[in-house]
Tab-separated table of C-alpha atoms in Angstrom:
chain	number	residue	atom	x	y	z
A	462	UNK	CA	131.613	100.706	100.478
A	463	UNK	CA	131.570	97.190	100.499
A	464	UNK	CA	129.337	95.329	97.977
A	465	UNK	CA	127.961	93.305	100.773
A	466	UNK	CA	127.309	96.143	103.294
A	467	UNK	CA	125.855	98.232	100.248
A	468	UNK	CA	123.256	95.397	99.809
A	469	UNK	CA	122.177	94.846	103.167
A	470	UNK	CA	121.353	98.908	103.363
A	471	UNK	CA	119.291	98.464	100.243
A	472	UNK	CA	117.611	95.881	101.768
A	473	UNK	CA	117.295	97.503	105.583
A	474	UNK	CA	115.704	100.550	103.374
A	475	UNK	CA	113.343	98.319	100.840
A	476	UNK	CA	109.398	98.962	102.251
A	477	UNK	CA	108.297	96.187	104.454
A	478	UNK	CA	104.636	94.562	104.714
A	479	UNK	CA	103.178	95.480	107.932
A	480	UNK	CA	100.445	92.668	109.151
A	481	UNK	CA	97.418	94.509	110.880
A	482	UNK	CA	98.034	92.608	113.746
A	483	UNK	CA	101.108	94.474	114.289
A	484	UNK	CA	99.910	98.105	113.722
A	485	UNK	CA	97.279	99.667	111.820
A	486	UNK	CA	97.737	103.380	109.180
A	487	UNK	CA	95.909	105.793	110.559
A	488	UNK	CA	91.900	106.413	109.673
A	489	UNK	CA	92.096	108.047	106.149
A	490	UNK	CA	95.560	107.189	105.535
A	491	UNK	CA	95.864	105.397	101.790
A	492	UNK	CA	97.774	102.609	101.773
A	493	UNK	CA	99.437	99.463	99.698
A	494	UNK	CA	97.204	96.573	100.952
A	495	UNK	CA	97.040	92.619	100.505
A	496	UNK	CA	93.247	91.999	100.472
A	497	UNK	CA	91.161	88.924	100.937
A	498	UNK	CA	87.982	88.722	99.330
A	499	UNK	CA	87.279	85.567	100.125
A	500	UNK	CA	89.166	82.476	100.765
A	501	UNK	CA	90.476	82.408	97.003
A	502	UNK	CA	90.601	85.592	96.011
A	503	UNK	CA	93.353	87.821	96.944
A	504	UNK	CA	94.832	91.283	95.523
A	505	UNK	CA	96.720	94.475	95.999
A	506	UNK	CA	95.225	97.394	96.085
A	507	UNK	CA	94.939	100.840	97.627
A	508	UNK	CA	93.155	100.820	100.926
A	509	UNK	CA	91.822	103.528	103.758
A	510	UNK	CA	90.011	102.958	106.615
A	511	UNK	CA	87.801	105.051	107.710
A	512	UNK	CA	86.200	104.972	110.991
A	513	UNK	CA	88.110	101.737	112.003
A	514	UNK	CA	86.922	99.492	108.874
A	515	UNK	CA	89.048	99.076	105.631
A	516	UNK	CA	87.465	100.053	102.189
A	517	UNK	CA	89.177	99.814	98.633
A	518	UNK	CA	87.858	101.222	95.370
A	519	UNK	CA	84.486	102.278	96.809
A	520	UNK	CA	83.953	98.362	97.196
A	521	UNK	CA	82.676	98.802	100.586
A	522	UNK	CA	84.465	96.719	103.388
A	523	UNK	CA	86.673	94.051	102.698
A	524	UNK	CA	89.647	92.367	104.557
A	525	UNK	CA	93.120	93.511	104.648
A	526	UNK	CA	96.113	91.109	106.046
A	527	UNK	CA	99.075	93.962	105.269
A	528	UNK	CA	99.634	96.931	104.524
A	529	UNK	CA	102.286	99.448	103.495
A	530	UNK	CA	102.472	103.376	103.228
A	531	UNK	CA	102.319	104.851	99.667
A	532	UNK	CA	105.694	106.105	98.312
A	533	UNK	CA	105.723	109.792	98.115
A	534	UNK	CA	104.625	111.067	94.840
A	535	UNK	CA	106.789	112.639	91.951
A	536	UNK	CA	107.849	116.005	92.460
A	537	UNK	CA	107.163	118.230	89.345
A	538	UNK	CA	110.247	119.808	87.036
């Protein structure tokens, strides 16, 4: 395979930010998320939402501009 093609299937496979206003994860579904907690303070975290409003680290609600799906987790042996 080409070195070029190669690299543009890496990328077409690399996990992509969503933006909420796109599509939201399901309810109870943890996520990657960008999240503003105020106008200067931003993070990544691990979000759910639950009953339509996002929570992160038993913080209690908080804003989320993206999100991603967790990678799947190591397999054992």
């Amino acid at each position: 395979m080409e070195a070029t093609a190669y690299i543009q299937q890496l990328e077409a496979a690399k996990p992509k930010w969503i933006s909420v206003e796109e599509r939201m994860p399901e309810d109870g579904d943890d996520v990657a998320a960008i999240i503003r907690w105020n106008e200067n303070v931003w993070e990544y975290g691990i979000a759910f939402r639950c009953n339509g409003k996002w929570l992160v680290n038993g913080e209690g609600i908080v804003t989320v501009t993206h999100w991603m799906p967790l990678p799947e987790p190591p397999k054992e042996g």
